[in-house]
GROMACS .gro file of C-alpha atoms in nm:
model
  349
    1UNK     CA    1   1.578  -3.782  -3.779
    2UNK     CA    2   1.392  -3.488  -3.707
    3UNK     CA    3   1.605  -3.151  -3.662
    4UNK     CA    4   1.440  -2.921  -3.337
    5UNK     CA    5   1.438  -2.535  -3.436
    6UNK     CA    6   1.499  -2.324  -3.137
    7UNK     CA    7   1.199  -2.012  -3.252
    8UNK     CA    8   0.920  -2.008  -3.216
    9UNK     CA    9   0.772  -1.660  -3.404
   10UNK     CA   10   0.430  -1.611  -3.352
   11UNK     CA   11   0.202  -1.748  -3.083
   12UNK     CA   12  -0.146  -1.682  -2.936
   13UNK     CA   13  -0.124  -1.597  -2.539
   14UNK     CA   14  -0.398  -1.589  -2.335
   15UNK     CA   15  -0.605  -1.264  -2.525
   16UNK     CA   16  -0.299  -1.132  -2.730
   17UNK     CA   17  -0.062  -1.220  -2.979
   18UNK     CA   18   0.314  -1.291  -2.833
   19UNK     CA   19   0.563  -1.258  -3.137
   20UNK     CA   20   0.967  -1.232  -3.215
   21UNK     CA   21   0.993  -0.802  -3.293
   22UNK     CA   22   1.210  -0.909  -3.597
   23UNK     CA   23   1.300  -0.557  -3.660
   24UNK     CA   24   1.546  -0.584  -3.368
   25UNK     CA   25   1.732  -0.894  -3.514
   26UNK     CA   26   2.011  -0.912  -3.463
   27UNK     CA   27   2.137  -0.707  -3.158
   28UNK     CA   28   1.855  -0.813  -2.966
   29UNK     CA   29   1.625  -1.156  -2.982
   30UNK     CA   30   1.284  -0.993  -2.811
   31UNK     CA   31   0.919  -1.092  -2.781
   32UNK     CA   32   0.683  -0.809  -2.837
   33UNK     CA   33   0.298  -0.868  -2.675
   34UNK     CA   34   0.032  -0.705  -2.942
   35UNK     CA   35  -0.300  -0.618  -2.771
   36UNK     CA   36  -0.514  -0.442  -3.043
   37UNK     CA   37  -0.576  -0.508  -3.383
   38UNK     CA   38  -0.415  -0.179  -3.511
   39UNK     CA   39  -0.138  -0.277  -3.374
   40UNK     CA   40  -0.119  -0.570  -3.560
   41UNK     CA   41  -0.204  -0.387  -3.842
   42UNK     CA   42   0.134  -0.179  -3.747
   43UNK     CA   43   0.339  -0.394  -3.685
   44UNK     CA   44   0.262  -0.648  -4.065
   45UNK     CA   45   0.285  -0.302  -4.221
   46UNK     CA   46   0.623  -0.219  -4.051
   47UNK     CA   47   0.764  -0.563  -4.014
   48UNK     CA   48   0.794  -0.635  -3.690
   49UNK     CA   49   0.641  -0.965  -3.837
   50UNK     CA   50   0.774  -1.081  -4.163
   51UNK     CA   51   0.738  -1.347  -4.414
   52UNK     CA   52   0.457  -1.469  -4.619
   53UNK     CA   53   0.335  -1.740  -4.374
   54UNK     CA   54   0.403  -1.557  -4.045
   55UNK     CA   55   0.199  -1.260  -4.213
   56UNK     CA   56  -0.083  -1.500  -4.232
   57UNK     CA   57  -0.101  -1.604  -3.871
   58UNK     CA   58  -0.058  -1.247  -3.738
   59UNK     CA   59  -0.366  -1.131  -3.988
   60UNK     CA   60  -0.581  -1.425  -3.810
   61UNK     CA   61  -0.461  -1.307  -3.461
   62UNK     CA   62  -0.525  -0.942  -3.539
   63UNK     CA   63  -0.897  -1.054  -3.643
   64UNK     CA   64  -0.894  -1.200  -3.245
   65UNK     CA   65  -0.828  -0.857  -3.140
   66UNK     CA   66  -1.035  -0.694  -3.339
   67UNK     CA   67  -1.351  -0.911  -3.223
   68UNK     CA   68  -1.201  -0.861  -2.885
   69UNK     CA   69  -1.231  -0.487  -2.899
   70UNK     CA   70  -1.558  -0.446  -3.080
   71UNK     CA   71  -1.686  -0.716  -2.799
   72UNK     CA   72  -1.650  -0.424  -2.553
   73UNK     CA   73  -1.877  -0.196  -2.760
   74UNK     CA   74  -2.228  -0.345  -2.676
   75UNK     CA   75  -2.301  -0.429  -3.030
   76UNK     CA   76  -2.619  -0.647  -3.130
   77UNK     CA   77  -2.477  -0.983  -3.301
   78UNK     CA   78  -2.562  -0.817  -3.654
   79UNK     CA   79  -2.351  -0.496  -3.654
   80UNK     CA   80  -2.068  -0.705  -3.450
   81UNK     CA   81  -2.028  -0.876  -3.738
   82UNK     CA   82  -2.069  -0.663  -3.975
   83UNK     CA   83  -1.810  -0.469  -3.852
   84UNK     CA   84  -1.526  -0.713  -3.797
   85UNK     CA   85  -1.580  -0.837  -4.130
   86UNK     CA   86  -1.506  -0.461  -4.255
   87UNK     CA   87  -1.210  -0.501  -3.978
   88UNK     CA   88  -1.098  -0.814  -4.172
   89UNK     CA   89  -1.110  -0.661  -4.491
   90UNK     CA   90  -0.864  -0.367  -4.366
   91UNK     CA   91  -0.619  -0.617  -4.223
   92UNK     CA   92  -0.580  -0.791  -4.556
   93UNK     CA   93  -0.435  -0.403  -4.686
   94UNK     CA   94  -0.167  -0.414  -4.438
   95UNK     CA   95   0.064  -0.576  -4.695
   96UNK     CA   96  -0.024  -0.637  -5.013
   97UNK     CA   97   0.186  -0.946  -5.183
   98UNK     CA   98   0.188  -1.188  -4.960
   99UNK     CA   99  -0.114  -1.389  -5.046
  100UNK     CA  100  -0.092  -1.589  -4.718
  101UNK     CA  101  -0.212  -1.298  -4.545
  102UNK     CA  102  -0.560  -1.283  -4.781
  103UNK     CA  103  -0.584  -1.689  -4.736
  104UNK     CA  104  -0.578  -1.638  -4.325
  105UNK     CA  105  -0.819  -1.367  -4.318
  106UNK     CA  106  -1.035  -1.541  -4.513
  107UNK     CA  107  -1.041  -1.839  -4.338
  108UNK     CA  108  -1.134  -1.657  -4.001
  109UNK     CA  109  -1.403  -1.478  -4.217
  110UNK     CA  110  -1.568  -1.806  -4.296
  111UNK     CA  111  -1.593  -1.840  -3.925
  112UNK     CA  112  -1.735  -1.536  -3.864
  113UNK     CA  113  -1.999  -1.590  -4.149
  114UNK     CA  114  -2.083  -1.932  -4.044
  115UNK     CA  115  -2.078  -1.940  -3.697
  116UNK     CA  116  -2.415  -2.020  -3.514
  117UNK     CA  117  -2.256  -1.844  -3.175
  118UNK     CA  118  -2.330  -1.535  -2.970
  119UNK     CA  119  -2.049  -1.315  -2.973
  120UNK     CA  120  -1.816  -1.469  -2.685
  121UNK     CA  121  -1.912  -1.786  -2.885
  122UNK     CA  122  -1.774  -1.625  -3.238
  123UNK     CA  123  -1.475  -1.459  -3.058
  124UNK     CA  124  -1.394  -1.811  -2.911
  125UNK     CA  125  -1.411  -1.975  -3.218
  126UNK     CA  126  -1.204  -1.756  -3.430
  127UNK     CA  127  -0.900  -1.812  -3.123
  128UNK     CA  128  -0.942  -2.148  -3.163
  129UNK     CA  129  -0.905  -2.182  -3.521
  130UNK     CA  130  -0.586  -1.910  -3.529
  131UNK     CA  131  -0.420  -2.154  -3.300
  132UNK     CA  132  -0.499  -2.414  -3.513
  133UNK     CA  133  -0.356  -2.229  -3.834
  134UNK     CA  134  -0.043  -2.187  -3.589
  135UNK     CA  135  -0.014  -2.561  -3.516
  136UNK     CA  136  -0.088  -2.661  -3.907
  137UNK     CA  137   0.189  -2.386  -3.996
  138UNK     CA  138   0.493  -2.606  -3.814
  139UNK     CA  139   0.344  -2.932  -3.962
  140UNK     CA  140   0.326  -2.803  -4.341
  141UNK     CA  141   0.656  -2.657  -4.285
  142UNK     CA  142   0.868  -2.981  -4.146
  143UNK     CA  143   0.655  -3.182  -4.464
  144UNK     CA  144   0.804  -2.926  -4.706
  145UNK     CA  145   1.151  -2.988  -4.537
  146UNK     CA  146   1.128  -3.312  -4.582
  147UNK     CA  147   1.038  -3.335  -4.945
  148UNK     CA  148   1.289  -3.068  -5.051
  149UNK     CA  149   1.568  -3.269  -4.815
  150UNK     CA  150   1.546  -3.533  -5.082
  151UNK     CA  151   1.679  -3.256  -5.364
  152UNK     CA  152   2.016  -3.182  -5.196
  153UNK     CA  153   2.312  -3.346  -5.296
  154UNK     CA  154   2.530  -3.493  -5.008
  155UNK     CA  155   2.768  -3.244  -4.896
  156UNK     CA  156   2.603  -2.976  -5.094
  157UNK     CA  157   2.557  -2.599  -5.023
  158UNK     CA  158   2.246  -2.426  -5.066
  159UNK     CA  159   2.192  -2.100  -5.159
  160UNK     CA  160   1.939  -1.861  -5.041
  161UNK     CA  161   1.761  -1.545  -5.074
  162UNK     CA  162   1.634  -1.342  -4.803
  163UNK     CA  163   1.487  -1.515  -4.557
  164UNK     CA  164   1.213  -1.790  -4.561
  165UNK     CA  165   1.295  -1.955  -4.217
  166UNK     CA  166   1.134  -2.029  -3.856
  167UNK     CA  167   1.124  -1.618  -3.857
  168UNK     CA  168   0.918  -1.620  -4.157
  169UNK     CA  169   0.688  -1.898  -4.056
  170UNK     CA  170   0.523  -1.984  -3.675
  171UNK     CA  171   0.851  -2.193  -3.699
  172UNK     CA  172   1.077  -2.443  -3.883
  173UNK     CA  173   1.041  -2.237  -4.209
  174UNK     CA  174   1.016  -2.303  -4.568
  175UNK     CA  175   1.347  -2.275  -4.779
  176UNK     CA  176   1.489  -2.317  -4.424
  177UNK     CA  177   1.301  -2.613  -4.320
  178UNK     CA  178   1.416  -2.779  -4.664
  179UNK     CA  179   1.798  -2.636  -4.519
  180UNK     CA  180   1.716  -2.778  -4.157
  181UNK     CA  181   1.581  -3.190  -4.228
  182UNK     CA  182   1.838  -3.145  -4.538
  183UNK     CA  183   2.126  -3.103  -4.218
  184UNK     CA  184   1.941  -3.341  -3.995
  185UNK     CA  185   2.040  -3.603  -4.230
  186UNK     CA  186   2.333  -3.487  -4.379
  187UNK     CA  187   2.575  -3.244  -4.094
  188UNK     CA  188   2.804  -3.201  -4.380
  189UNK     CA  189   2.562  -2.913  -4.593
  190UNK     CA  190   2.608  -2.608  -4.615
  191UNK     CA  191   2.456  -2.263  -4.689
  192UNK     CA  192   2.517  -1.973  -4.839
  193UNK     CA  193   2.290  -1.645  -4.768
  194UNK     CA  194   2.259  -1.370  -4.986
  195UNK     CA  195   2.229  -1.009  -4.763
  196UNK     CA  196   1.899  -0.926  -4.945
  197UNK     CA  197   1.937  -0.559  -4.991
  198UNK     CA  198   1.764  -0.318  -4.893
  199UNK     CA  199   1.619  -0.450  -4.584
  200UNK     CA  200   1.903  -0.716  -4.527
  201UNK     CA  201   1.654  -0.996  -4.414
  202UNK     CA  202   1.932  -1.239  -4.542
  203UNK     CA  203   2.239  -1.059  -4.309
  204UNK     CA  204   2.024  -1.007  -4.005
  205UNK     CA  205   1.806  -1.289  -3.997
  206UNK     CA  206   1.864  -1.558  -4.194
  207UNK     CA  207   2.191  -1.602  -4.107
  208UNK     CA  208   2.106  -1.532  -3.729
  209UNK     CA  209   1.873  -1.824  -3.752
  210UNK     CA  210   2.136  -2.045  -3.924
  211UNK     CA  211   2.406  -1.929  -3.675
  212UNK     CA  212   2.134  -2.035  -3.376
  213UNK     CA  213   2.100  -2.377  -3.477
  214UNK     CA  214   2.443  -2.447  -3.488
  215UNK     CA  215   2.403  -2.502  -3.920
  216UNK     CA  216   2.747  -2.361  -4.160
  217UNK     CA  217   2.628  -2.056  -4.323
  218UNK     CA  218   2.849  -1.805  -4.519
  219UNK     CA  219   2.717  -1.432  -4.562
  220UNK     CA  220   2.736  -1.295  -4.954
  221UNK     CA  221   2.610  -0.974  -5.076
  222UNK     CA  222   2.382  -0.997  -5.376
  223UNK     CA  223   2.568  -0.951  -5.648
  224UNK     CA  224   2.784  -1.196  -5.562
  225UNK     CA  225   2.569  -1.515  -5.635
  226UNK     CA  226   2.723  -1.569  -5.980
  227UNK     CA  227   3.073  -1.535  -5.899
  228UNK     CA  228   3.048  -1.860  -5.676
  229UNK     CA  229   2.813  -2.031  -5.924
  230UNK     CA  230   3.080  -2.000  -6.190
  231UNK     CA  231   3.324  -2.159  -5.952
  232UNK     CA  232   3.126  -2.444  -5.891
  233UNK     CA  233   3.055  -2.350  -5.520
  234UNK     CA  234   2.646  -2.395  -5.529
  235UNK     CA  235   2.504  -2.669  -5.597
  236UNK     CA  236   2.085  -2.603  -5.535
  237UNK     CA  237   1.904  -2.237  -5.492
  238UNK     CA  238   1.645  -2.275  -5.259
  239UNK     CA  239   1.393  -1.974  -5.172
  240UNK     CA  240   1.074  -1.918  -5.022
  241UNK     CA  241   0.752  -1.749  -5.204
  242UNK     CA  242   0.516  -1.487  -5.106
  243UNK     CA  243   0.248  -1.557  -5.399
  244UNK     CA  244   0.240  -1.824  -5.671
  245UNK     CA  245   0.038  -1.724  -5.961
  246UNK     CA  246  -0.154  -2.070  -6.112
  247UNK     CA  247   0.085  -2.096  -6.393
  248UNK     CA  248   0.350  -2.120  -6.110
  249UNK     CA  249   0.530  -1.817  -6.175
  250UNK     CA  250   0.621  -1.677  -5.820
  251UNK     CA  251   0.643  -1.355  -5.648
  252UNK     CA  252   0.953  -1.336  -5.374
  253UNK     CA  253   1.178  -1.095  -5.249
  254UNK     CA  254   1.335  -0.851  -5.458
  255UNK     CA  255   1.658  -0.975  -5.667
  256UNK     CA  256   1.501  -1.334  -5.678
  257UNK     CA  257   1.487  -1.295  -6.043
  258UNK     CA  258   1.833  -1.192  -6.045
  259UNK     CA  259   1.945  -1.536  -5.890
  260UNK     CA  260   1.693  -1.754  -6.065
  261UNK     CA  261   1.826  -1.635  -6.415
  262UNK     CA  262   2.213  -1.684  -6.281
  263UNK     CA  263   2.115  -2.034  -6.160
  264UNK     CA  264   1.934  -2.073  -6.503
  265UNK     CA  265   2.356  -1.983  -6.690
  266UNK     CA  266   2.512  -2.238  -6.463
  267UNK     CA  267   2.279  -2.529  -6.502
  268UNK     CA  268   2.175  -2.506  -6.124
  269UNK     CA  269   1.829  -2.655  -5.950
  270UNK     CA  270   1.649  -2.334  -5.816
  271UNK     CA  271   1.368  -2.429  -5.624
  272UNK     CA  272   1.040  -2.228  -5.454
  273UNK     CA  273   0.949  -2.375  -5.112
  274UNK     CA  274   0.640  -2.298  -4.987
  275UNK     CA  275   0.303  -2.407  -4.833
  276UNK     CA  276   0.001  -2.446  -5.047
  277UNK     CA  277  -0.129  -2.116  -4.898
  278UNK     CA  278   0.101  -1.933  -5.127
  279UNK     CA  279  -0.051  -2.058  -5.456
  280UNK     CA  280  -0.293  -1.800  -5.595
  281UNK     CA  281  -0.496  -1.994  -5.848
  282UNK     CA  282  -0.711  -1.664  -5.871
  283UNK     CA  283  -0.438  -1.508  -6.072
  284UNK     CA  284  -0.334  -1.647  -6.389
  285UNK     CA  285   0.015  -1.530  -6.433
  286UNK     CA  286   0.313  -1.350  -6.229
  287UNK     CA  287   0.181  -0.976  -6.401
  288UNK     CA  288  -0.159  -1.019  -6.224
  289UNK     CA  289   0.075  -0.995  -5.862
  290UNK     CA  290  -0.002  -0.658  -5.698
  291UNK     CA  291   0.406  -0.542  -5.569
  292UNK     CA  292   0.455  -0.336  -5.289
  293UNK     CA  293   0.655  -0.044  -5.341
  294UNK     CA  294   0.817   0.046  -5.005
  295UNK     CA  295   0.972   0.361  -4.885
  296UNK     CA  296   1.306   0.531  -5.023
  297UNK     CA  297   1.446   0.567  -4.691
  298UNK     CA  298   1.505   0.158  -4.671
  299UNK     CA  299   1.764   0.237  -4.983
  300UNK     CA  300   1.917   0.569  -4.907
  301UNK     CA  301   1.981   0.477  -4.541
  302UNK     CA  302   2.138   0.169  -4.359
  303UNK     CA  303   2.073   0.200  -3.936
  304UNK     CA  304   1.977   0.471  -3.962
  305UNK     CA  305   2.258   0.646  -4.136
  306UNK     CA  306   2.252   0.801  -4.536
  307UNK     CA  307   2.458   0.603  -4.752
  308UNK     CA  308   2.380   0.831  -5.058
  309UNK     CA  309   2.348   1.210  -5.146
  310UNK     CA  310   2.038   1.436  -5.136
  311UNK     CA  311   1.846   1.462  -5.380
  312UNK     CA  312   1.896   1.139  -5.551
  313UNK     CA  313   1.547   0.971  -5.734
  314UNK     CA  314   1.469   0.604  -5.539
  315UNK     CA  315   1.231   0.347  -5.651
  316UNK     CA  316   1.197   0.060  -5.401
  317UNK     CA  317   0.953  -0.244  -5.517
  318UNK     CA  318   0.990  -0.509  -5.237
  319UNK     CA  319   0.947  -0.809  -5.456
  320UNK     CA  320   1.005  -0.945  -5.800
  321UNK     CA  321   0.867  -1.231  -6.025
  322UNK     CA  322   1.009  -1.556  -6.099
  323UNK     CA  323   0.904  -1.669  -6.432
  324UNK     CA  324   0.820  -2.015  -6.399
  325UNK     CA  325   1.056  -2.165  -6.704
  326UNK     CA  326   1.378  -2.061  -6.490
  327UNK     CA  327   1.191  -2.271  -6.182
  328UNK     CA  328   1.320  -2.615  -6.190
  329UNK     CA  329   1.043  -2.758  -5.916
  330UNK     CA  330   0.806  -2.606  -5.645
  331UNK     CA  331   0.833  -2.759  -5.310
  332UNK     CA  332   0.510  -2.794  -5.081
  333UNK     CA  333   0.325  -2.982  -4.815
  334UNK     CA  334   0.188  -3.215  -5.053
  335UNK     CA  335   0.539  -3.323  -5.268
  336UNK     CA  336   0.722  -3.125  -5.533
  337UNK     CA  337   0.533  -2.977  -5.822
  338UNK     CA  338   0.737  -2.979  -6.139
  339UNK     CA  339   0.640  -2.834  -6.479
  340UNK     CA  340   0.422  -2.767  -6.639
  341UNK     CA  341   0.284  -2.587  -6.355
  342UNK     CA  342  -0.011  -2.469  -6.477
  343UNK     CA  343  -0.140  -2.828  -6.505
  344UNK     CA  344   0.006  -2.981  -6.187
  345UNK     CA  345  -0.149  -2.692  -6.004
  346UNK     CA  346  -0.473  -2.743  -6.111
  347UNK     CA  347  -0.431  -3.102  -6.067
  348UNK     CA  348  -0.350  -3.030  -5.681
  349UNK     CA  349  -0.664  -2.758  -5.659
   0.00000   0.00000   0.00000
């Protein structure tokens, strides 16, 4: 049985990229049309689109607008693209963890390099491949779901950290997906979502998503995880990835660590779901993973309003690392990848 999520995040319209504004979630569920590639630029760097995978696609649409808009400048062939390569190269700065993002820029680079068009041609090309990348997104995602279906108990509840769902993907999701064909076979699962301080992605949009397709989900905060491991109330941690160094230790959202080490105490399964896209086999280990440090504001202020005094010293790094020995099995498009990583990965490369 095959569960039916209601999103759909990301999508290539006609010349423009149509996406969920995700900063809005969730007082208001809204589409926001991006026309230029700056503004895709924007709105990966502000997260109006979020999560590793949906990062990706909007980098490969924002390389559509780009060739769009340098179309319009009368270029020869040569300095067209020579330019939107230099325009792909910026986009891949817009965040930079999430290795997806680097993977789908390169891939419409490779089109750009190799194509044997006139510019129209190119331009063409590079739309038809981003909507391909779209279409292979929802695939890779439902594969992943079913593979990490087969790790939940019957009746179990699943807990997660921040969000790694349709919203994060083109749709479906990763740690999500496992959570939806998990439910499609099983109604009687159940999840529990940590908030994921500072920017809540867990509260606003994980359990939004959850709460959409009619699937049990109970709201924690994030210092709460061990508290209801100790009691016996989680069974599997489930999480999504934004880059997995070749010796499979993995880069997610901030206070990941925190939860893998807890699950690591109570003898609990934590698991990294995510699409072979997120596996950097460029980088050895977790230390080589550039982290984003974000602004203070996202700590010292919730909507808007301070929560702390003046004055006080922030530091805001948007992800953590995972080592690999508290990760009990990495879920992808291709099976599960258990230890030792470093092997299996290579194996799969």
């Amino acid at each position: 049985m095959e569960f039916q999520s209601k999103i759909k995040t990301i999508e290539w319209v006609d010349n423009y990229s149509k996406m969920v504004d995700q900063t809005k979630i969730p007082y208001e569920y809204s589409f926001i049309n991006i026309t230029s590639g700056d503004e895709m630029f924007t709105a990966i760097r502000t997260m109006i689109v979020r999560g590793a995978p949906a990062i990706g696609i909007a980098g490969a649409h924002g390389i559509n607008l780009y060739a769009q808009e340098l179309a319009k400048k009368n270029l020869t062939r040569e300095d067209f693209v020579c330019e939107l390569l230099q325009k792909a190269d910026y986009m891949k700065t817009s965040r930079p963890t999430a290795v997806n993002l680097m993977w789908a820029v390169e891939k419409q680079k490779e089109i750009i390099k190799n194509s044997n068009s006139d510019i129209n041609g190119i331009i063409e090309e590079l739309v038809k491949n981003s909507i391909k990348l779209e279409n292979e997104d929802i695939e890779i995602n439902k594969k992943i779901g079913d593979y990490g279906a087969q790790i939940v108990p019957k009746g179990g509840t699943i807990l997660t950290h921040c969000n790694a769902g349709a919203l994060a993907t083109v749709g479906y999701g990763t740690a999500l997906g496992v959570v939806r064909s998990a439910y499609a076979n099983d109604n009687t699962i159940k999840v529990f979502a940590d908030e994921t301080r500072p920017r809540q992605q867990g509260a606003r949009i994980t359990t939004f998503e959850l709460v959409m397709d009619n699937i049990p989900v109970t709201l924690i905060t994030d210092g709460m995880c061990s508290y209801f491991m100790k009691k016996g109330m989680i069974d599997v941690v489930i999480v999504g990835a934004d880059r997995i160094a070749a010796n499979g230790d993995t880069a997610n959202k901030i206070g990941t660590y925190t939860v893998a080490i807890a699950a690591k105490y109570h003898n609990i399964p934590f698991y990294i779901a995510a699409p072979l896209s997120t596996i950097d086999t460029s980088i050895k280990s977790g230390d080589e993973i550039p982290i984003e440090e974000r602004s203070a504001e996202e700590v010292t202020h919730i909507n808007g309003q301070r929560i702390c005094a003046e004055g006080v010293n922030i530091i805001n790094p948007g992800f953590d690392v995972t080592p690999n020995e508290l990760i009990t099995g990495i879920i992808t498009e291709k099976g599960i990848i258990k230890p030792d990583y470093k092997k299996s990965i290579a194996e799969l490369f």
